[in-house]
Short mmCIF file of C-alpha atoms and ligand atoms in Angstrom, two decimals:
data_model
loop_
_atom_site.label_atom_id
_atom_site.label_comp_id
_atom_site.label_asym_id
_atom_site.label_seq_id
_atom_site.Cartn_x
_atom_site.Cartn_y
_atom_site.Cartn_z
CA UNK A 1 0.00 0.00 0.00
CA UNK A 2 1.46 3.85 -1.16
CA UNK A 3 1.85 6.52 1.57
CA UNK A 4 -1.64 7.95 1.95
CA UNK A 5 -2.24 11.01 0.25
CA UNK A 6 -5.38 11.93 0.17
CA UNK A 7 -8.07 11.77 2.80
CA UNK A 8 -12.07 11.43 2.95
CA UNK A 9 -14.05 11.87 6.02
CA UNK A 10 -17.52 11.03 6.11
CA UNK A 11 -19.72 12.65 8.82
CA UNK A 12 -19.00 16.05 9.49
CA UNK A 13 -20.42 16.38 13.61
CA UNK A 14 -17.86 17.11 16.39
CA UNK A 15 -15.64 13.72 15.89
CA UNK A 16 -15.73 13.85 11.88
CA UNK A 17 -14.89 17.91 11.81
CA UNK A 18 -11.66 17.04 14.52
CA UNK A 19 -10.13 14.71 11.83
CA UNK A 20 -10.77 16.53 9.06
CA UNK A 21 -8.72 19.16 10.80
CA UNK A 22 -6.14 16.71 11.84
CA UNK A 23 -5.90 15.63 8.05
CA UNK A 24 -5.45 19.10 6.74
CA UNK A 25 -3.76 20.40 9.85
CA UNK A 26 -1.02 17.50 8.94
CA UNK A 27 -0.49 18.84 5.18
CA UNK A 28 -3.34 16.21 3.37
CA UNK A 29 -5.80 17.08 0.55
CA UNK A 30 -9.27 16.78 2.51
CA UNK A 31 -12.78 15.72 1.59
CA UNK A 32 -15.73 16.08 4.02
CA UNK A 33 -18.96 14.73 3.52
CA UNK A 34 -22.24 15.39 5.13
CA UNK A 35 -25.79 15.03 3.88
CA UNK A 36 -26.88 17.83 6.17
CA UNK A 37 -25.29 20.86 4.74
CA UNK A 38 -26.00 22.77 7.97
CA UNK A 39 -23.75 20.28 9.62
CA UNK A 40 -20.93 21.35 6.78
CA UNK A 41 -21.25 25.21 7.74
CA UNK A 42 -21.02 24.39 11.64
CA UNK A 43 -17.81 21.87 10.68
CA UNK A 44 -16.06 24.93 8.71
CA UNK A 45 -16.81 27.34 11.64
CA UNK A 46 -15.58 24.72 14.39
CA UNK A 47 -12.36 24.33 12.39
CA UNK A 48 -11.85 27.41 11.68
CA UNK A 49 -11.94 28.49 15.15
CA UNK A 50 -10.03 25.27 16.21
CA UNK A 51 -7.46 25.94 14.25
CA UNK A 52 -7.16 29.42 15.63
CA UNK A 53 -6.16 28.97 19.04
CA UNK A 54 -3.53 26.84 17.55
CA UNK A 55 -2.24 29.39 16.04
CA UNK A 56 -2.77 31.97 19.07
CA UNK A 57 -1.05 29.68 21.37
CA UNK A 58 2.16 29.82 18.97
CA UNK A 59 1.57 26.07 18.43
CA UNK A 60 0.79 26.50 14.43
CA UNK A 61 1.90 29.70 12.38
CA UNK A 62 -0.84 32.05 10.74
CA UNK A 63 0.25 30.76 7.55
CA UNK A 64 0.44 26.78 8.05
CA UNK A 65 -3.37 27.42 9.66
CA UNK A 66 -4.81 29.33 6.53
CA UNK A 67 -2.58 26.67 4.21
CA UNK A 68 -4.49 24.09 6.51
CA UNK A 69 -8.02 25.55 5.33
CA UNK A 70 -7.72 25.72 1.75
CA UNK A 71 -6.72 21.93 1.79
CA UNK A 72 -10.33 21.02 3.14
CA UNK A 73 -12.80 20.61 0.59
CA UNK A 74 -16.74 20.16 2.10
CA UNK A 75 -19.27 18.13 0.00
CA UNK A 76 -22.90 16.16 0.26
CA UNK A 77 -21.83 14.18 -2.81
CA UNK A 78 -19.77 10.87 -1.81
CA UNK A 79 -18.67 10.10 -5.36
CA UNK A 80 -15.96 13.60 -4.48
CA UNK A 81 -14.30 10.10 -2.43
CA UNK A 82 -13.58 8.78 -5.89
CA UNK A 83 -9.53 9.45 -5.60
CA UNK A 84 -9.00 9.48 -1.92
CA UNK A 85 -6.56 6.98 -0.10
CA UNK A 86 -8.40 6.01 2.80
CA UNK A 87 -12.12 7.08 3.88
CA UNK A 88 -12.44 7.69 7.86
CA UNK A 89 -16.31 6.92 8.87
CA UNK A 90 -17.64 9.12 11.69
CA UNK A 91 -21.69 8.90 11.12
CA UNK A 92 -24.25 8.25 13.54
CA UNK A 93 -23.11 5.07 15.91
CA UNK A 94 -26.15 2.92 14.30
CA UNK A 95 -24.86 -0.51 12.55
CA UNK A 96 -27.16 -0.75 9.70
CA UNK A 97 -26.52 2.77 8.54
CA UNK A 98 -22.92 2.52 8.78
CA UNK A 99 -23.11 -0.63 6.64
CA UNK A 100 -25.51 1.50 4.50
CA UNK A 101 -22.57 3.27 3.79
CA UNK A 102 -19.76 1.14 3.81
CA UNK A 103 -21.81 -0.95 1.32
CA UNK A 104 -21.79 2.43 -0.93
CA UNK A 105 -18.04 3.41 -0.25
CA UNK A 106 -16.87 0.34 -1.48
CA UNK A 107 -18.66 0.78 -5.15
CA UNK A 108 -17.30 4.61 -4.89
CA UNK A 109 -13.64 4.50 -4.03
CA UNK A 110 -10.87 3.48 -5.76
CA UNK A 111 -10.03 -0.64 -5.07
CA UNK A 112 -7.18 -0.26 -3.43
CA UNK A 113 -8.56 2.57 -0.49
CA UNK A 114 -9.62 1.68 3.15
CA UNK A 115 -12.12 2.26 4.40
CA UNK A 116 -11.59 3.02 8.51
CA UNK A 117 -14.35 3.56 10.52
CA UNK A 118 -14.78 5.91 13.93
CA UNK A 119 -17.32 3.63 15.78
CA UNK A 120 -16.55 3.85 19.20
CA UNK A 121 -18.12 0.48 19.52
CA UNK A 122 -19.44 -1.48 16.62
CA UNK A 123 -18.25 -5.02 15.20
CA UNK A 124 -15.33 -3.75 12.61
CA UNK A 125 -15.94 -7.69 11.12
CA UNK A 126 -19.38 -6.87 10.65
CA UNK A 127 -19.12 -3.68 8.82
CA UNK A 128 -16.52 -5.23 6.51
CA UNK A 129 -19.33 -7.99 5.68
CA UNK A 130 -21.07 -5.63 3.53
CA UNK A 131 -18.08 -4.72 1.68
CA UNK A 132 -15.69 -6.60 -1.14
CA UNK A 133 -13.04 -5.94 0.46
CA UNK A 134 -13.01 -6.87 4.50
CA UNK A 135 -8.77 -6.94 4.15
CA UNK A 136 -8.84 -3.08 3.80
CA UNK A 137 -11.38 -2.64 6.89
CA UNK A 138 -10.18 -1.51 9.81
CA UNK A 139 -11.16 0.65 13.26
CA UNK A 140 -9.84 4.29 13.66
CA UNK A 141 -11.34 5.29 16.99
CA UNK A 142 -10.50 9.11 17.53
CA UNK A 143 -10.81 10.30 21.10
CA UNK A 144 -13.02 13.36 21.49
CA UNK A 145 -12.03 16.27 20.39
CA UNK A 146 -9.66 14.79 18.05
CA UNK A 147 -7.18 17.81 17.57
CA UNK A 148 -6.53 17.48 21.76
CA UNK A 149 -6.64 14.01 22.49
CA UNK A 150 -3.10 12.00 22.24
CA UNK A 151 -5.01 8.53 21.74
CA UNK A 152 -6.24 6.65 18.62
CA UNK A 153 -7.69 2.95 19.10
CA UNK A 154 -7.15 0.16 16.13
CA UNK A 155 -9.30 -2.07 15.84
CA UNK A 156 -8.74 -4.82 13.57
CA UNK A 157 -11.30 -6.87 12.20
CA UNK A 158 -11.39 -10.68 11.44
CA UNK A 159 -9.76 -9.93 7.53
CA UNK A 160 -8.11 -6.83 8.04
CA UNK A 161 -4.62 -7.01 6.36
CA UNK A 162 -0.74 -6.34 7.97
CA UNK A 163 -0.97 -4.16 4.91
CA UNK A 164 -3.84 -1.42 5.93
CA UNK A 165 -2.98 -2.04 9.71
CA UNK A 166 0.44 -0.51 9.01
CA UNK A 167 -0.92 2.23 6.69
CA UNK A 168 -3.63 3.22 9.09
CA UNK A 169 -1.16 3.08 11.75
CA UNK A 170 1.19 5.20 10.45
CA UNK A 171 -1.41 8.01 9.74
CA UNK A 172 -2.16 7.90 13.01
CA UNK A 173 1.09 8.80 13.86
CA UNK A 174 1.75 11.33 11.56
CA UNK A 175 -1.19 13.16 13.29
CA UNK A 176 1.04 12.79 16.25
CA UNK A 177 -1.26 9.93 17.94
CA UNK A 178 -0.09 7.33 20.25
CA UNK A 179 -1.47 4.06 19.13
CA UNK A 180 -3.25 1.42 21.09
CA UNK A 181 -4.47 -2.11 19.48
CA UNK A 182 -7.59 -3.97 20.52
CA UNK A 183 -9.46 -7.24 19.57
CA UNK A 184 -13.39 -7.12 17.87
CA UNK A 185 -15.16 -7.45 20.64
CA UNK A 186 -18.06 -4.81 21.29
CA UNK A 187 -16.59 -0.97 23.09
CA UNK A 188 -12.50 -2.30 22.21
CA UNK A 189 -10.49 -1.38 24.85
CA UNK A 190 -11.55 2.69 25.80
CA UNK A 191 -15.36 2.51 26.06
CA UNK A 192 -15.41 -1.01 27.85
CA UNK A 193 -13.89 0.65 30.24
CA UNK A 194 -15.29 4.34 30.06
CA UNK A 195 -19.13 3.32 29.44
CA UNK A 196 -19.97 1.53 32.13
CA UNK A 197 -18.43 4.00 34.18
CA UNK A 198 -20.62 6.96 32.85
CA UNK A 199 -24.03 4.34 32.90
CA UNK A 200 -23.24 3.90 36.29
CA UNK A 201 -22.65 7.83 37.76
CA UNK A 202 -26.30 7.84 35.73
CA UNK A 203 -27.53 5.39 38.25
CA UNK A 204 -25.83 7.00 41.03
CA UNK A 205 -28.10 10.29 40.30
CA UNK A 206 -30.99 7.70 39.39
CA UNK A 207 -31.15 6.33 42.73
CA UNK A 208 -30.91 9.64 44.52
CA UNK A 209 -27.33 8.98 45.95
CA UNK A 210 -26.37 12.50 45.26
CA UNK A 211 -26.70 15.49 43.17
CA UNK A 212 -25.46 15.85 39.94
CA UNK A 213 -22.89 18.19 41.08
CA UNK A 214 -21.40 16.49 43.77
CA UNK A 215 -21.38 13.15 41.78
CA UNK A 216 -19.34 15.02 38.93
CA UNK A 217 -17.31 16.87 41.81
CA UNK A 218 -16.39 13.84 43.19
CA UNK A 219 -14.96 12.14 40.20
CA UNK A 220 -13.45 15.07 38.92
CA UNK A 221 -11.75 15.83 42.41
CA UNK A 222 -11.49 12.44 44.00
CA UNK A 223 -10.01 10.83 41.10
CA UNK A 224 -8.03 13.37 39.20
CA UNK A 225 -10.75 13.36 35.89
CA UNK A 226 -10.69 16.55 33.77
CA UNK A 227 -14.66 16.14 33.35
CA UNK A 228 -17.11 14.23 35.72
CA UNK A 229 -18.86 11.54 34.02
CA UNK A 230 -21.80 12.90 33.59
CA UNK A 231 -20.08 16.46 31.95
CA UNK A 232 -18.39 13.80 29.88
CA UNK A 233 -21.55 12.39 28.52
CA UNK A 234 -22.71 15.81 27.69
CA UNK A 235 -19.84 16.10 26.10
CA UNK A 236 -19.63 13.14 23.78
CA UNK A 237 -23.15 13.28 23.38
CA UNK A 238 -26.32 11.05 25.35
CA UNK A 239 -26.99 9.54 22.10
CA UNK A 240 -23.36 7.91 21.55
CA UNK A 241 -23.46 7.04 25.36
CA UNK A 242 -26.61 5.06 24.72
CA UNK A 243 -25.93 3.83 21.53
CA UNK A 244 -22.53 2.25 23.10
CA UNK A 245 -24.28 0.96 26.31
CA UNK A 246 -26.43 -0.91 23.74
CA UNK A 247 -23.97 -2.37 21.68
CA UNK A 248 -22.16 -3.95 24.80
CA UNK A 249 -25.20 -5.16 26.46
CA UNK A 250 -25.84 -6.83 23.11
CA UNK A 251 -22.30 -7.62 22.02
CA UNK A 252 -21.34 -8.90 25.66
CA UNK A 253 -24.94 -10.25 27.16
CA UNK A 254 -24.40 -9.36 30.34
CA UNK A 255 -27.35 -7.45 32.50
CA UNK A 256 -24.83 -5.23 33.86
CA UNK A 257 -24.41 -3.09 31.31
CA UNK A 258 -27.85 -2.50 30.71
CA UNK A 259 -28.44 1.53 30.01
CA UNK A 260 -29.61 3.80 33.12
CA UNK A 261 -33.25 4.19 32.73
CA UNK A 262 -32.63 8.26 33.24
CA UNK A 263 -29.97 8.04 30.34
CA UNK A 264 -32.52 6.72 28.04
CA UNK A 265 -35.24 9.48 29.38
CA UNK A 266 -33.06 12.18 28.36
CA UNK A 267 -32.41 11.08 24.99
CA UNK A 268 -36.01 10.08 24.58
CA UNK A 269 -36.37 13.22 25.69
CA UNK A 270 -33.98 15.19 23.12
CA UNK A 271 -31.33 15.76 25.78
CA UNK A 272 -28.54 15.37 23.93
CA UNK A 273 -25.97 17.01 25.77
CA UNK A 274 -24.20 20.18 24.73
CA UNK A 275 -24.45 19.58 21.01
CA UNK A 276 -28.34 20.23 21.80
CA UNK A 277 -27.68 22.70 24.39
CA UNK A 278 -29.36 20.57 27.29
CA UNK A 279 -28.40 17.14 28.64
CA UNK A 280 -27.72 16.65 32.22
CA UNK A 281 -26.61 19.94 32.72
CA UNK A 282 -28.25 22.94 31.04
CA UNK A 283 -25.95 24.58 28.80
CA UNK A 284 -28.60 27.68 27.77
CA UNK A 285 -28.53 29.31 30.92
CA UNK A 286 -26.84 32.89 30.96
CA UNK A 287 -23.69 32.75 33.16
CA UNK A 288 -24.17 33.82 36.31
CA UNK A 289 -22.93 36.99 36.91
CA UNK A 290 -20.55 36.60 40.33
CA UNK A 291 -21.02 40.89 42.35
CA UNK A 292 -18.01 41.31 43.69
CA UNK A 293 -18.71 41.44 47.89
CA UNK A 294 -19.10 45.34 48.55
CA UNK A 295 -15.67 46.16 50.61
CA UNK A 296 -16.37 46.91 54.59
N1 LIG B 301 -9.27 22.80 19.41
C1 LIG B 301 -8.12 23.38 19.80
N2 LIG B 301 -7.76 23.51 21.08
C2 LIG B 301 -8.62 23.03 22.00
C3 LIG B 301 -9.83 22.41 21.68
C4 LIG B 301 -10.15 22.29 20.31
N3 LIG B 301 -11.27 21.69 19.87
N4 LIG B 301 -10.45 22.02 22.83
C5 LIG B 301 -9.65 22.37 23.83
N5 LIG B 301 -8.55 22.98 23.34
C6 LIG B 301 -7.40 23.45 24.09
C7 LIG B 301 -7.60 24.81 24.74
O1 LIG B 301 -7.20 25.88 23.89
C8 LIG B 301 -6.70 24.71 25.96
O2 LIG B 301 -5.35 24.92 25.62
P1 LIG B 301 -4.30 25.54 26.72
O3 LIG B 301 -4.36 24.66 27.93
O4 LIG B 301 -2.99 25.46 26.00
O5 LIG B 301 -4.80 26.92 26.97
C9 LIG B 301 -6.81 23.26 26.37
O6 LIG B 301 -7.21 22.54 25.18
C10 LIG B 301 -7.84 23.07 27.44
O7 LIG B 301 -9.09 23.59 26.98
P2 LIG B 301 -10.08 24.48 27.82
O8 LIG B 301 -9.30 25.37 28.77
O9 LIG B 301 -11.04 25.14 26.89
O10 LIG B 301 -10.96 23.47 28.62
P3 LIG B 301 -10.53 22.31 29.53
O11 LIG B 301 -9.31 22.62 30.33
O12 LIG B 301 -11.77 21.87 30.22
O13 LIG B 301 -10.12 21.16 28.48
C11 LIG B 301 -10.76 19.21 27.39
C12 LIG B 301 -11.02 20.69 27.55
C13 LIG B 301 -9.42 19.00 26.69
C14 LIG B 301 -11.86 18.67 26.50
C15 LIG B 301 -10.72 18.53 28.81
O14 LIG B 301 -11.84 18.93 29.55
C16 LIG B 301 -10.69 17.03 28.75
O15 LIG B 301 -9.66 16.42 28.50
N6 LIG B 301 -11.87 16.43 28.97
C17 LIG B 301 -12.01 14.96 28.89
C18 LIG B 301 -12.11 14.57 27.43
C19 LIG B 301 -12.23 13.10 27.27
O16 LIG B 301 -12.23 12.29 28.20
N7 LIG B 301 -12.35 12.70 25.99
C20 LIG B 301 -12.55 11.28 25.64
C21 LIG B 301 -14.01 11.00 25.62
S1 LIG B 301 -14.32 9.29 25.24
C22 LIG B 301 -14.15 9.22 23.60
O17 LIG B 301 -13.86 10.15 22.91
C23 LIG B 301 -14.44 7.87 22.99
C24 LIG B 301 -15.82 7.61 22.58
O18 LIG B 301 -15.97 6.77 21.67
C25 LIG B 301 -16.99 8.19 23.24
P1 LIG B 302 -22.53 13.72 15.55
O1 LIG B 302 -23.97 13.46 15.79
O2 LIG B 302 -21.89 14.93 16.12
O3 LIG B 302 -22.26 13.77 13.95
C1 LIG B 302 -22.68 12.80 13.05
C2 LIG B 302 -22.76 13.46 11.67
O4 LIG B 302 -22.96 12.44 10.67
C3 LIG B 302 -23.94 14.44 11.53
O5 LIG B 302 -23.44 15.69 11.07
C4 LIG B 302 -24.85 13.80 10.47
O6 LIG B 302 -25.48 14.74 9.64
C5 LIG B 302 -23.85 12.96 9.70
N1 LIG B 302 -24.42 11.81 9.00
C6 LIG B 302 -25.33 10.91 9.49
N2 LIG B 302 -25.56 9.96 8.54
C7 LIG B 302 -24.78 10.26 7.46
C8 LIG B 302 -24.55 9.65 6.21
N3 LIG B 302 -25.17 8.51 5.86
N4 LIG B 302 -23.67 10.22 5.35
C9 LIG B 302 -23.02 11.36 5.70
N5 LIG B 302 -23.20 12.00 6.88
C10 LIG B 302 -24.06 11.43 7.75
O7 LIG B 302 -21.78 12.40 15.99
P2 LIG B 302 -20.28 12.26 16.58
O8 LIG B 302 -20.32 12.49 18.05
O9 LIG B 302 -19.34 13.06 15.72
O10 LIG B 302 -20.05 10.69 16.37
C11 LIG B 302 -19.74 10.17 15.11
C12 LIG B 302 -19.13 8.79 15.26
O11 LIG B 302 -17.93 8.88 16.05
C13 LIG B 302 -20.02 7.76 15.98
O12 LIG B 302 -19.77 6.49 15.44
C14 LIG B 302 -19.53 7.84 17.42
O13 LIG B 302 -19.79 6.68 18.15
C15 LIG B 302 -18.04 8.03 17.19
N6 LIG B 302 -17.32 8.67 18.31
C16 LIG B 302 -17.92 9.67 19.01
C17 LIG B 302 -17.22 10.28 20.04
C18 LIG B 302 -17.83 11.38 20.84
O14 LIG B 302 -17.27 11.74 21.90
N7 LIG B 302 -18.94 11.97 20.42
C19 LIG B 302 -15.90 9.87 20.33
C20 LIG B 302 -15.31 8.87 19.55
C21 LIG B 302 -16.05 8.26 18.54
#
């Protein structure tokens, strides 16, 4: 397999818009695909700004940021994958519509691309089933946001080659990524871990142990976390949190990661988290403006 060149990401939300960055921040021609072309305009803006306090920290010159943005290219049309080296998936974590469209990429891109996906939990064998070409299928699990965090997880599946493990790996490290390898099985190595630690801070404010608050005070204080758990699910978003609670309760069988109740209220209920402006915390809520304490 050549060097990788050129770069498609598909999905253009908050994990899709971080590696398009990452692709164009590291010097590669970049295609981003939505089929929401709001979701295009909010990508450009997020990268934009992104890429700005890289460059007002020092970390990234004016001119390798603006050289950054003209490589990124923003589409609805996945045939603009036609040349690309690999395709990165980062759509909604739902198995049949991610074989939808792995189905699709693989009659699109050139034979000898790969086609990686995101999924922070799904069967990487299973979404190489409904493609020709399971040897060039492989997991690229970002960490959230992608531009900060050090970490990518690869996943291989049953078929995937030594050939597009090395190539994927390497990518990953010319984004500056440590690497970390896991087995199929359902949440790899980060969210088997991470998941049932968020589902159960849900139960912990389900069952009245404390407030909201204190449980994310605790964690954050007591154990050294830069979020709580339940800031973190706000942050990657209720949705993904339930979607991966389901896919290990399925993928593992085991009653004890069945989702919180409350977590699937709230996304029953629209509570997304932050990318909806409401989760567990309210996020539309003016600041509150701290008076300084009138002097004696
Ligand atoms: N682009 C550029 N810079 C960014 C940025 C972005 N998108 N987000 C944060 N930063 C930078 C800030 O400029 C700041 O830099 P300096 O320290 O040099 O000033 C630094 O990162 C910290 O940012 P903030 O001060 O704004 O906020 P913070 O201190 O709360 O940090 C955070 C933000 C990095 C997200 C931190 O809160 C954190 O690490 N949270 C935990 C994130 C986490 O656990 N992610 C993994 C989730 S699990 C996952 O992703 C897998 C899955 O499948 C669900
Ligand atoms: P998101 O909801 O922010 O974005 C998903 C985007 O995909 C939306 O803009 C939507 O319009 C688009 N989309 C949906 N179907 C599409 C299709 N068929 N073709 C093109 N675009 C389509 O979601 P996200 O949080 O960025 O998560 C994306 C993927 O990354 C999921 O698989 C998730 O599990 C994984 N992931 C998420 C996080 C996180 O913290 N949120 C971390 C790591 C991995």
């Amino acid at each position: 397999m050549d060097e990788i060149q050129a770069i498609g990401v598909v999905g253009g939300g908050q994990m899709g818009s971080g590696i398009a960055q990452l692709g164009a921040m590291h010097g590669l021609p970049v295609w981003l695909v939505d089929t929401d072309p709001e979701a295009l305009v909010r990508a450009t803006k997020s990268i934009s700004s992104s890429i700005q306090r890289f460059v007002s920290k020092g970390q990234l010159s004016q001119k390798a940021g603006s050289d950054a943005l003209r490589l990124l290219r923003c589409t609805s049309n996945l045939e603009d994958l036609s040349s690309v080296d690999i395709v990165i998936e980062a759509i909604v974590e739902s198995e049949d519509v991610k074989k939808r469209l792995f189905s699709q990429l693989d009659k699109m891109t050139k034979p000898s691309a790969i086609l990686a996906s995101n999924t922070s939990s799904i069967s990487i064998t299973r979404l190489a089933s409904s493609t020709s070409r399971p040897r060039q299928v492989i997991g690229m699990h970002f960490m959230n946001p992608p531009p900060i965090m050090r970490l990518v997880e690869i996943v291989r599946g049953a078929d995937t080659s030594d050939e597009t493990f090395s190539a994927t790996k390497a990518l990953a490290e010319r984004f500056g990524k440590a690497v970390v390898c896991s087995q199929d099985y359902a949440g790899f190595i980060v969210n088997r871990i991470l998941m049932p630690m968020i589902n159960e801070a849900f139960f912990t404010l389900y069952t009245g142990v404390s407030t909201k608050e204190d449980i994310d005070a605790g964690m954050k204080l007591g154990t050294n976390h830069p979020m709580g758990p339940l800031e973190l699910a706000d942050f990657i978003g209720l949705d993904v949190c339930l979607s991966i609670m389901k896919v290990l309760h399925a993928g593992l069988g085991d009653s004890k990661y069945a989702p919180c109740p409350l977590l699937v209220q709230y996304v029953d209920a629209g509570r997304l988290g932050r990318k909806r402006g409401i989760g567990v915390y309210d996020y539309r809520k003016a600041p509150e403006v701290v008076k300084p304490k009138p002097s004696l």
